[in-house]
Coordinates of C-alpha atoms in Angstrom, one line a residue:
X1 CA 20.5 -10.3 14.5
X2 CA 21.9 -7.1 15.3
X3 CA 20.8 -3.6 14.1
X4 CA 23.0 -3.4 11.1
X5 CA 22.6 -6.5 10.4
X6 CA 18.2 -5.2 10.3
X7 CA 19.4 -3.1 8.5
X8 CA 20.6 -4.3 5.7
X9 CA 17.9 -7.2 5.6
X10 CA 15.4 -4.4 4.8
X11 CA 17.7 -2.8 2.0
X12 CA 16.9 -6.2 0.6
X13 CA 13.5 -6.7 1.4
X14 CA 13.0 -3.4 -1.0
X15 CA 12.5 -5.1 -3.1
X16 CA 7.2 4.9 -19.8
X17 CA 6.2 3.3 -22.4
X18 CA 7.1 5.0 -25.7
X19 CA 5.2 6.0 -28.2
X20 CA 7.6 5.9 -31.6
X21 CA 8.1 9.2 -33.4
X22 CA 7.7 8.0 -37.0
X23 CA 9.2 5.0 -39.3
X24 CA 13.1 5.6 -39.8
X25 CA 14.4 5.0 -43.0
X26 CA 16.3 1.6 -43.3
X27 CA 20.0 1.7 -41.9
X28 CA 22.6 0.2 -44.7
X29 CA 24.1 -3.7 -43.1
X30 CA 26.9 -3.4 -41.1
X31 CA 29.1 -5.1 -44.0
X32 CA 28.9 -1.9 -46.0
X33 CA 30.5 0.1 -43.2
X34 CA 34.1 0.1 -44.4
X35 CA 35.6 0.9 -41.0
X36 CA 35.5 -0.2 -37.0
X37 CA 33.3 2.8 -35.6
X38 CA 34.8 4.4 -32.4
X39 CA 33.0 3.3 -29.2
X40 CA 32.0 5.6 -26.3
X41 CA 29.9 4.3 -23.8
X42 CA 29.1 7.3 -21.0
X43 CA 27.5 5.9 -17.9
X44 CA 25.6 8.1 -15.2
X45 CA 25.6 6.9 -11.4
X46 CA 22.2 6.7 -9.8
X47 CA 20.9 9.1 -12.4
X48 CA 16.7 9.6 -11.6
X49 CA 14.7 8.1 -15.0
X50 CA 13.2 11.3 -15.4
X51 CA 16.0 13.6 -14.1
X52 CA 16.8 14.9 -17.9
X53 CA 15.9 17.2 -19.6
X54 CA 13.9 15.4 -22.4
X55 CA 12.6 13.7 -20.2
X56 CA 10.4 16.8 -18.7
X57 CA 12.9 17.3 -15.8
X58 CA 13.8 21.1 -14.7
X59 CA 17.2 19.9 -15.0
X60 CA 18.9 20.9 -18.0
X61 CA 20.7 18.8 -20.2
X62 CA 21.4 20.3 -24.0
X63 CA 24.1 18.2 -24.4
X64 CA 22.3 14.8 -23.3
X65 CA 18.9 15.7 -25.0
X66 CA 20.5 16.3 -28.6
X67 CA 21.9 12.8 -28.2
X68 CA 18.1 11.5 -27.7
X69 CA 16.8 13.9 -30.1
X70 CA 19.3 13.0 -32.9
X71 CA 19.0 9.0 -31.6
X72 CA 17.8 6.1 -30.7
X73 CA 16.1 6.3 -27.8
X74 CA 15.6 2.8 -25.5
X75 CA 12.9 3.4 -23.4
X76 CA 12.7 -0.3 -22.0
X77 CA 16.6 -0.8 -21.1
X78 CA 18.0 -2.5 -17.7
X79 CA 20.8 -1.9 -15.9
X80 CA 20.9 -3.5 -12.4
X81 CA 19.6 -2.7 -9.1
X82 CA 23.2 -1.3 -7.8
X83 CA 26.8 0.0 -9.3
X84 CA 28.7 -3.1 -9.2
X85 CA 26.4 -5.4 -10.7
X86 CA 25.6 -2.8 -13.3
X87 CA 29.4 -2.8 -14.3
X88 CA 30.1 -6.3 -14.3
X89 CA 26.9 -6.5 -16.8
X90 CA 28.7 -4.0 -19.3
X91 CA 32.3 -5.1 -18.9
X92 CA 31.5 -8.8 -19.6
X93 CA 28.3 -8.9 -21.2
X94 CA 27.1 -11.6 -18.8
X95 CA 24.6 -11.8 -15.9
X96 CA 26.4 -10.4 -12.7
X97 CA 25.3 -14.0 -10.9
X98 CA 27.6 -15.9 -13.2
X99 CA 30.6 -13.9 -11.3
X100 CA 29.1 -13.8 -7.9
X101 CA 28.6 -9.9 -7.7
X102 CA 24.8 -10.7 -7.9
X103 CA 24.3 -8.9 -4.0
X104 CA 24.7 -4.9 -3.5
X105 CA 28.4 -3.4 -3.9
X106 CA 31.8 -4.1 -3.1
X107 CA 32.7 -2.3 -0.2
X108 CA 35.8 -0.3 0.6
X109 CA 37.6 -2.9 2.6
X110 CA 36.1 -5.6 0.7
X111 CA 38.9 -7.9 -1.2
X112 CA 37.2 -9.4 -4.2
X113 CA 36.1 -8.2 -8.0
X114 CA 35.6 -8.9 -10.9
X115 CA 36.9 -12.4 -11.7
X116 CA 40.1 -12.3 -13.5
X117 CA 39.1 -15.2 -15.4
X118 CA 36.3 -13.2 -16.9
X119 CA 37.1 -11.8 -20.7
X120 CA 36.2 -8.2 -20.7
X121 CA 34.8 -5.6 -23.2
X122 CA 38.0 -3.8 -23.6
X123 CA 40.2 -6.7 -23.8
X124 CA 38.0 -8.3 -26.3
X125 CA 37.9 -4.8 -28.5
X126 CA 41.7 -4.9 -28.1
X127 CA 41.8 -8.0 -29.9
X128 CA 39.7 -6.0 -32.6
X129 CA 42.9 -3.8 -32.8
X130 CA 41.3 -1.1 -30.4
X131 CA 42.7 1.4 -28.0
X132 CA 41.0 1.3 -24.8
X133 CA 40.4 4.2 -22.5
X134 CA 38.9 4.8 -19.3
X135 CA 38.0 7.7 -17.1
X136 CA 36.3 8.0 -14.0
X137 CA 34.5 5.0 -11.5
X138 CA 35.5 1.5 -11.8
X139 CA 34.0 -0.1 -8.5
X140 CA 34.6 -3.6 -9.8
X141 CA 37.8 -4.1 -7.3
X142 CA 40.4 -2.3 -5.3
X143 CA 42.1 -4.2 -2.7
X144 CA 44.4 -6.2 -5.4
X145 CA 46.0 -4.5 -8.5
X146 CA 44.7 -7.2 -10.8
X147 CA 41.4 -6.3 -10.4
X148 CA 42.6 -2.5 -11.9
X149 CA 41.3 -1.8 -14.9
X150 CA 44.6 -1.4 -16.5
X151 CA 45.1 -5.1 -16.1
X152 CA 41.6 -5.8 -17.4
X153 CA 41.8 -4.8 -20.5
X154 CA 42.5 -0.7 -20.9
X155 CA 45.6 0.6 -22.2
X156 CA 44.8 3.9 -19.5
X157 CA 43.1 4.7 -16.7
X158 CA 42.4 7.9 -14.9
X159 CA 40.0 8.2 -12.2
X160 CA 39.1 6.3 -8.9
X161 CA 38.7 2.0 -8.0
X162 CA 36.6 2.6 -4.7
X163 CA 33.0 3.4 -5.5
X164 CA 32.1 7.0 -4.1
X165 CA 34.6 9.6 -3.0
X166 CA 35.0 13.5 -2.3
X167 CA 34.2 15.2 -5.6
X168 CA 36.9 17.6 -4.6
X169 CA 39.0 15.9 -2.6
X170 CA 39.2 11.8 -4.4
X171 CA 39.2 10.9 -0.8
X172 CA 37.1 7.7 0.8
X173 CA 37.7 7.8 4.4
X174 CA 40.8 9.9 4.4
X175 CA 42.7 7.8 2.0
X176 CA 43.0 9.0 -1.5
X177 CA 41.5 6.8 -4.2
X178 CA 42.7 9.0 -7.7
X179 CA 45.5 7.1 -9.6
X180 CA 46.2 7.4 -13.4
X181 CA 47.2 4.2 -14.8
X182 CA 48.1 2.5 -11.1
X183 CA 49.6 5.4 -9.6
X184 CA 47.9 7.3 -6.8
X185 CA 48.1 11.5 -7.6
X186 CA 47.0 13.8 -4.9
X187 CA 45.2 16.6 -7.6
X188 CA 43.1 19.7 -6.9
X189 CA 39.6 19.6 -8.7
X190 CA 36.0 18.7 -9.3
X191 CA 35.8 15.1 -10.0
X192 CA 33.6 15.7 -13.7
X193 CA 35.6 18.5 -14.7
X194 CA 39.0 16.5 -14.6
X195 CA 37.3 13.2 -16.3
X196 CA 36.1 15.6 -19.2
X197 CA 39.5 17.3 -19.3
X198 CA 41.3 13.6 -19.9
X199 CA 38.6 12.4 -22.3
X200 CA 38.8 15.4 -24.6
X201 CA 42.5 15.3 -24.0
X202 CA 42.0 11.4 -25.4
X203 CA 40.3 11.9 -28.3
X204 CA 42.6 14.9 -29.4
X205 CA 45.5 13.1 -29.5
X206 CA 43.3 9.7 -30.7
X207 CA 44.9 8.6 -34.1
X208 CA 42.8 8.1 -36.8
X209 CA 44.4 5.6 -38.1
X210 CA 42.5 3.1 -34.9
X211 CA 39.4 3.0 -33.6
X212 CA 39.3 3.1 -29.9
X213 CA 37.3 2.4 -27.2
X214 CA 36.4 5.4 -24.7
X215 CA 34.4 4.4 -21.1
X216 CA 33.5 7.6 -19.2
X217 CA 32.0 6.8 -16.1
X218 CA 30.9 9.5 -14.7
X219 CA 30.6 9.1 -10.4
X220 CA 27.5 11.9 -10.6
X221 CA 25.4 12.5 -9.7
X222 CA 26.1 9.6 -6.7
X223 CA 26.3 11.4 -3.5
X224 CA 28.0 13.0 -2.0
X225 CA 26.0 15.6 -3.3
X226 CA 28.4 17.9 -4.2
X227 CA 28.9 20.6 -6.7
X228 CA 30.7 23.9 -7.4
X229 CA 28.9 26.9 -6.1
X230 CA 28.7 28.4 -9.7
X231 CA 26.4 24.9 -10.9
X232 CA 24.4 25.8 -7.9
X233 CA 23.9 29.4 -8.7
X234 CA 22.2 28.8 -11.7
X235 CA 19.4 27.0 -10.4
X236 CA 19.1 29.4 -7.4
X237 CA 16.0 31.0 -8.9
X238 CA 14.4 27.2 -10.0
X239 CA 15.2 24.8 -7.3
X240 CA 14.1 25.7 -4.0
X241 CA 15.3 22.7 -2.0
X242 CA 19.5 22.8 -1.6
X243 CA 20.1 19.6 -1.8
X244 CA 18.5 18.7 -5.2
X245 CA 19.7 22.3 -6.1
X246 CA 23.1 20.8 -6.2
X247 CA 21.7 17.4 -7.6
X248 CA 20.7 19.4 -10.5
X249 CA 24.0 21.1 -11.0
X250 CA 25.6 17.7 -10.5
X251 CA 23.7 16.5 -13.7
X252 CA 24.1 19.3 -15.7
X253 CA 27.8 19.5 -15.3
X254 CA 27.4 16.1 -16.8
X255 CA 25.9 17.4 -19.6
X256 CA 28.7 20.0 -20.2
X257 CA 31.3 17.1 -20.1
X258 CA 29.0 15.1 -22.7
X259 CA 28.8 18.2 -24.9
X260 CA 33.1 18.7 -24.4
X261 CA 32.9 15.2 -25.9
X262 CA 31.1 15.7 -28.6
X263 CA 32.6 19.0 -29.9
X264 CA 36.3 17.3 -29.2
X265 CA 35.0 14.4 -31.7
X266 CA 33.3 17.2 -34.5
X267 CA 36.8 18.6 -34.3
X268 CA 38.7 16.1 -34.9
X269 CA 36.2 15.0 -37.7
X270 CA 35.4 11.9 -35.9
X271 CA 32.0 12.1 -35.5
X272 CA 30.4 10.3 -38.1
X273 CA 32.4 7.0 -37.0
X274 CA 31.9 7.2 -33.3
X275 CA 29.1 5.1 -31.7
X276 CA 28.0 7.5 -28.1
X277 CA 26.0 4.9 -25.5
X278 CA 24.3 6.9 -22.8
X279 CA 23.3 5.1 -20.1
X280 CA 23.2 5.0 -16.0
X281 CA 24.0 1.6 -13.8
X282 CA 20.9 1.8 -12.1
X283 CA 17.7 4.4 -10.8
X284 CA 17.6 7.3 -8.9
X285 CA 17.5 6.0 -4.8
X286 CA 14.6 6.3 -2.9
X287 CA 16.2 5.1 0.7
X288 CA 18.7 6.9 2.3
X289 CA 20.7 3.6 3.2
X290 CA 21.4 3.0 -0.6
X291 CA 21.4 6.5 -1.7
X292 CA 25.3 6.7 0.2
X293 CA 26.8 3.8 0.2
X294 CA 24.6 2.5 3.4
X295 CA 26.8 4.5 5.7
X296 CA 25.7 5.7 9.4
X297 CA 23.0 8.5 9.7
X298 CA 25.7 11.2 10.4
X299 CA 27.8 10.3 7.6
X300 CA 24.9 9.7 4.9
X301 CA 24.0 13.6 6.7
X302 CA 27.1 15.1 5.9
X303 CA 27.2 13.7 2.3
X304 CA 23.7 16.1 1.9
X305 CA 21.4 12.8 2.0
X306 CA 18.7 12.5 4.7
X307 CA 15.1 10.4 4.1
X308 CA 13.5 13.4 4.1
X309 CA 15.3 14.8 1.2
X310 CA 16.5 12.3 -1.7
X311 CA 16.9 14.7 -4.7
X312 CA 16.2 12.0 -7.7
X313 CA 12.8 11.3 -9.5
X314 CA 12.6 8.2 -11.2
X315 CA 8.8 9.5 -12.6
X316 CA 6.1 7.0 -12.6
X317 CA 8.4 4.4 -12.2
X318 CA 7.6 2.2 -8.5
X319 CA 10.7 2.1 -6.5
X320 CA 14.7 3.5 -6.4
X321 CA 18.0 1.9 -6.6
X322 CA 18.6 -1.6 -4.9
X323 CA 15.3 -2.3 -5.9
X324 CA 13.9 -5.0 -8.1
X325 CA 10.9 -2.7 -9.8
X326 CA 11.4 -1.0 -12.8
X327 CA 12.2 2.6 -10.9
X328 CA 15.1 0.9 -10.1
X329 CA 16.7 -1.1 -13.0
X330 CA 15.0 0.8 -16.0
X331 CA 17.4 3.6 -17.2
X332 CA 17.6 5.8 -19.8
X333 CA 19.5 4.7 -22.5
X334 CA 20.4 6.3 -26.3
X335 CA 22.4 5.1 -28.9
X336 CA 23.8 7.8 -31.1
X337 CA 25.9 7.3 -34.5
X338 CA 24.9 9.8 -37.2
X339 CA 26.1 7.6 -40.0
X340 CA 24.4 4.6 -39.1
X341 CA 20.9 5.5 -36.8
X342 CA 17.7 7.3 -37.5
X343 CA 16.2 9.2 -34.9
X344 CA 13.7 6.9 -33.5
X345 CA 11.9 5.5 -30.1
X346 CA 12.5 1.4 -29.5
X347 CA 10.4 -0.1 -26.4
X348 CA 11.6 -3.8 -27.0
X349 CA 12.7 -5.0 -23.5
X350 CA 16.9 -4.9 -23.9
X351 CA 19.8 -5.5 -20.5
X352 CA 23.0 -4.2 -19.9
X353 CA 24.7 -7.6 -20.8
X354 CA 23.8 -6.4 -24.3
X355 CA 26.2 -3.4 -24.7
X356 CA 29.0 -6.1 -25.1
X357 CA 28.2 -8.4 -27.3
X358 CA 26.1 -5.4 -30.0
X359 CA 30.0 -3.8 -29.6
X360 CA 32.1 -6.8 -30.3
X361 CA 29.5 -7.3 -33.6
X362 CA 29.8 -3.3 -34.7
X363 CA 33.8 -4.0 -34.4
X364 CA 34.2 -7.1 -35.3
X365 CA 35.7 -9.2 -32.1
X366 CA 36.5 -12.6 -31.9
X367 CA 33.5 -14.4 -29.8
X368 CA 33.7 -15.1 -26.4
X369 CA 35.2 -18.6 -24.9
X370 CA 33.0 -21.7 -24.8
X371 CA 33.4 -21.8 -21.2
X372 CA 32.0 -18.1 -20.7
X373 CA 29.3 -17.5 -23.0
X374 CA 27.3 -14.1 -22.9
X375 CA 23.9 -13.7 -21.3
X376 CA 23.7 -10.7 -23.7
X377 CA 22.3 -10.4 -27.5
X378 CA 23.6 -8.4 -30.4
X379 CA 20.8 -5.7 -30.2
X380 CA 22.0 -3.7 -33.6
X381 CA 18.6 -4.8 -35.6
X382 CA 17.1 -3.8 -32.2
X383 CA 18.4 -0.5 -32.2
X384 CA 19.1 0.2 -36.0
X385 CA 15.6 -0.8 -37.4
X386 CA 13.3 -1.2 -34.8
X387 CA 12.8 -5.4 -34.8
X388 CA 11.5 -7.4 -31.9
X389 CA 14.4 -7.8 -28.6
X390 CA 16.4 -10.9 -29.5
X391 CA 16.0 -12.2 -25.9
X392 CA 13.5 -14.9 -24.8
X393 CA 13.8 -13.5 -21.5
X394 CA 15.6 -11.5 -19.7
X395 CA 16.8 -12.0 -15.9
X396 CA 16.8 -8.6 -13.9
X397 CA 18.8 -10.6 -11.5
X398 CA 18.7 -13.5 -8.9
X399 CA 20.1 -13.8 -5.4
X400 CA 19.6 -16.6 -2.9
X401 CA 16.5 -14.5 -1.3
X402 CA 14.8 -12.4 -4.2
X403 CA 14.9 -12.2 -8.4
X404 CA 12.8 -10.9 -11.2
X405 CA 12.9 -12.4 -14.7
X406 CA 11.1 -10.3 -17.9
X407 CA 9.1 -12.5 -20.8
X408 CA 8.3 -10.0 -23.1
X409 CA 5.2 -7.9 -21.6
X410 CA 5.3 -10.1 -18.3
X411 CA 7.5 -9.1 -15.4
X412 CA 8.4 -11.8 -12.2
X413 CA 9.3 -10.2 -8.8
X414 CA 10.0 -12.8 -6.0
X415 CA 10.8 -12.5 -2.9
X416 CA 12.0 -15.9 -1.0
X417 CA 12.5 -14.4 2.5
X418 CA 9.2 -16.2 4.5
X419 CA 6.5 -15.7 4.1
X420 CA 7.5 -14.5 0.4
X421 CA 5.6 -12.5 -2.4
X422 CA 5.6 -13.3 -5.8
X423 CA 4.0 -10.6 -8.1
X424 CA 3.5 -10.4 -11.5
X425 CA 3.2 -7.1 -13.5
X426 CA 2.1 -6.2 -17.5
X427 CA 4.8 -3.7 -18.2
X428 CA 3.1 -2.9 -21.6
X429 CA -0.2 -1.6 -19.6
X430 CA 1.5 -0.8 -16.2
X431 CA 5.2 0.1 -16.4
X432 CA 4.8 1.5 -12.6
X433 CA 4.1 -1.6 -11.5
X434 CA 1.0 -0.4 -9.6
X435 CA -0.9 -3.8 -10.3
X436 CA -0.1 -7.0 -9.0
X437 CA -1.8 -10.0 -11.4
X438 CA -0.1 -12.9 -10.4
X439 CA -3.5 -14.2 -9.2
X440 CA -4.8 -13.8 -12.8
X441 CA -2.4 -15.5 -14.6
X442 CA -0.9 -18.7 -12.7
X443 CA 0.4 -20.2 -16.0
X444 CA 2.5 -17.1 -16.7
X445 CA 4.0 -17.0 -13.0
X446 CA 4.5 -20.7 -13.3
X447 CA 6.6 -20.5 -16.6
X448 CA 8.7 -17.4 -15.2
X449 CA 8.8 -18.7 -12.0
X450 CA 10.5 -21.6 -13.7
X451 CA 12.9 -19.4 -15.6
X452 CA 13.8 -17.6 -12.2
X453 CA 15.0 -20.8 -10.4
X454 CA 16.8 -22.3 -13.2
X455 CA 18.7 -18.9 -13.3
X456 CA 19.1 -19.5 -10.1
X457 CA 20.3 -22.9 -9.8
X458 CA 23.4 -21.1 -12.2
X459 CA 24.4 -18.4 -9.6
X460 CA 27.7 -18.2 -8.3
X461 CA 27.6 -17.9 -4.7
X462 CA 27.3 -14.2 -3.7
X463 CA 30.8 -12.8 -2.9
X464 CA 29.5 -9.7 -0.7
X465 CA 27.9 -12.4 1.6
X466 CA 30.8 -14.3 1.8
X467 CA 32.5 -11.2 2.7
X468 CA 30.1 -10.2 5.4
X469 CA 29.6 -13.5 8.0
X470 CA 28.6 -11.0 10.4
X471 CA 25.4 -10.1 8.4
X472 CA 24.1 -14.1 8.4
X473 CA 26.0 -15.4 11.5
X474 CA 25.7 -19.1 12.2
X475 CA 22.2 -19.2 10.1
X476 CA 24.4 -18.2 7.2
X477 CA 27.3 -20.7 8.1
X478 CA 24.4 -23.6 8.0
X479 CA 23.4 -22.1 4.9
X480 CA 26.5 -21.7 2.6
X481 CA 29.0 -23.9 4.6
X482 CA 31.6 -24.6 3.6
X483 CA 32.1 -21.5 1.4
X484 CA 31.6 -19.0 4.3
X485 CA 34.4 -19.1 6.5
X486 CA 35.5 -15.8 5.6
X487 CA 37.3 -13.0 7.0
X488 CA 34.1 -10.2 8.0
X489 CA 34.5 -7.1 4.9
X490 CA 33.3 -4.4 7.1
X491 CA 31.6 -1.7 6.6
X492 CA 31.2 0.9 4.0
X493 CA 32.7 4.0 6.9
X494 CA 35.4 1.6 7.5
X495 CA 39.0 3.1 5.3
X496 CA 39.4 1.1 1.8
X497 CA 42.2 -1.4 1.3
X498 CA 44.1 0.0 -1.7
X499 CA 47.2 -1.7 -2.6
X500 CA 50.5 1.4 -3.3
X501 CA 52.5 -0.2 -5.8

């Protein structure tokens, strides 16, 4: 196996409990709420669990922490280990595995996505009579034009298909990746600055006469770690340490887009109809290899990310971004609708896959096909009123070599690579996953254990191994043959394939 190859195999060897603040009053059924509420669903990249400020970071976010203070705050939500995953889960409302995107990210000269056979969440809210609106990072498929968001469902697209890119410059690898609905545009300015000037510039012109749909997704604070010197400045006095210096400002320009948002919305008098999600696709990295992308040492150098210094905090939480443990997957999250939700704290155990189908409820969408039903729950009573999570269980995700699988309190991480671990954690006692009772409880790891295998006798084969032969060589040939004889992806340094229509 060569050294990249070592590499990678130990990415994948990696493998706050609430306290409620007071009985909401009851929300009034969705059947009395006349009309479709406006959706907005803002998602942070590799945003740190505790790197807001309500969440006792030094960072400050005014903006972000009157949406938690004025919300629903769900302090036991899951997004993925890594950005693609974490996107397929909210665009389709079904377990990345189902769609093959189960293993890390698609790369820049990667050729697959996101299955076009796969309904999506704007398409379905189209059929709701939505208009559907995205900014910023899609990272669900580049290399083909029908894996563009505006052929999966959104009437307009501004932002970038790759996953990271200059924050000044839109460029991966010398290529520019910054298009507005399918055509590329070589334009001056920081990356959050020009997604919060097209989503203000959305909802002001947004009829009122239809709901829409609104997906920011922000790239920050990914790295590069880059920011503008006058973000910086303000925490020259606080943060010592550069490079979480500009993480900070990263975040809190954030924040000022979130707060441009929500003033654009008050103006237009829109605000008491519009649903805001907050959310991020996965934790803050711990490991420099995931932390950019997995590029070489010089490159992950010059994008301001060394071992030494990774700027995110993910708390008490065990683990970082590709990981399996809760530092990892567990995200903040906050639901905010002033109309319809009581400031309150939920700690039920809730997913990603659920952001689709609570939305096509709150608007109501036809259901999905028979042939492609949702992993996700409607989690309104969840959210609204406090019940019990509607899942059973909940898969954190399953590859061919590791998963993890959530039964209420009880949390499954396995790893199948020999000799294996299997470890079983009480999230409700230990959220930092500190103590490993597996030994304790052989009945529990046997029934989720169970669960975890026939989840993964559903996967999909994983398309970034199919894309990367190198990485398994003739072991992985023996393995997945005949699915495997496939042209070698690359790597991440390597330019992107981007089509110029």
């Amino acid at each position: 196996m060569t050294p990249r190859s070592l590499a990678f195999l130990s990415l994948f060897c990696l493998c706050l409990t609430a306290v409620p603040i007071g009985q909401a009053a009851p929300t009034e059924p969705l059947t009395a709420v006349a009309a479709k509420p406006n959706i907005i669903v803002i998602l942070a990249d590799d945003l740190g669990n505790a790197d807001l400020g309500y969440r006792g970071s030094d960072i400050r976010t005014p903006n972000i922490d009157a949406l938690a203070r004025d919300g629903v705050r769900l302090e036991n939500f899951h997004g993925m280990p890594v950005c693609t995953p974490a996107r397929a889960a909210l665009m389709t409302g079904r377990y990345p595995m189902r769609q093959g995107l189960q293993t890390l990210v698609i790369f820049p000269n990667h050729r697959y996505g996101l299955p076009t056979d796969e309904r999506t969440l704007p398409q379905a809210l189209k059929a709701a009579g939505y208009a559907t609106y995205m900014v910023g990072k899609w990272h669900l498929g580049h290399a083909d034009m029908k894996f563009w968001p505006q052929n999966r469902g959104f009437d307009h697209f501004y932002g970038n298909t790759v996953g990271e890119v200059d924050y000044f410059t839109h460029q991966r690898s010398g290529i520019i990746d910054w298009q507005r609905d399918g055509q590329f545009i070589d334009e001056e300015g920081y990356y959050l600055d020009l997604i919060g000037n097209e989503a203000v510039k959305i909802i002001e012109q947004q009829s009122k006469d239809q709901p829409f749909f609104l997906y920011f997704a922000s790239l920050a604070p990914h790295a590069p770690y880059q920011a503008p010197k006058a973000g910086e400045d303000r925490y020259a006095d606080s943060i010592a340490d550069p490079t979480r210096r500009t993480y900070a400002a990263m975040i809190s320009s954030l924040d000022e887009q979130v707060g441009r948002i929500i003033k654009a919305l008050d103006d237009r008098g829109m605000r008491d109809n519009t649903l805001i999600i907050f959310s991020s696709d996965n934790g803050g990295p711990r490991s420099a290899v995931v932390a950019s992308g997995a590029h070489s040492p010089a490159e992950r150098a010059a994008s301001g990310v060394t071992q030494d210094v990774l700027p995110a905090s993910n708390g008490a939480l065990r683990g970082g971004k590709g990981s399996l443990y809760e530092g990892g997957v567990r995200v903040p999250t906050i639901f905010n609708w002033p109309a319809r939700l009581q400031p309150r704290v939920v700690d039920e155990p809730l997913h990603m896959v659920d952001v689709m189908p609570t939305a096509l409820a709150l608007a109501g969408a036809p259901a999905n096909p028979a042939d492609k039903p949702l992993d996700g729950k409607d989690i309104w009573a969840t959210v609204a009123t406090g019940q019990a999570s509607p899942h059973d269980d909940i898969l954190v995700n399953v590859e061919a070599f590791r998963g993890s699988v959530i039964k209420g309190q009880w949390k499954l991480v396995k790893v199948a690579l020999l000799p294996g671990k299997t470890e079983l954690f009480d999230l409700s006692a230990d959220p930092g996953e500190k103590t490993n009772l597996a030994e304790q409880n052989p009945k529990v790891v046997r029934d989720l254990e169970a669960r975890l295998l026939a989840y993964a006798k559903e996967q999909k084969m994983s398309e970034w191994l199919k894309a990367q032969p190198e990485y398994l060589g003739a072991q992985g040939q023996t393995l997945f043959d005949p699915d495997f004889d496939i042209d070698d992806g690359g790597m991440p340094h390597l330019k992107p394939v981007l089509p110029q229509p």
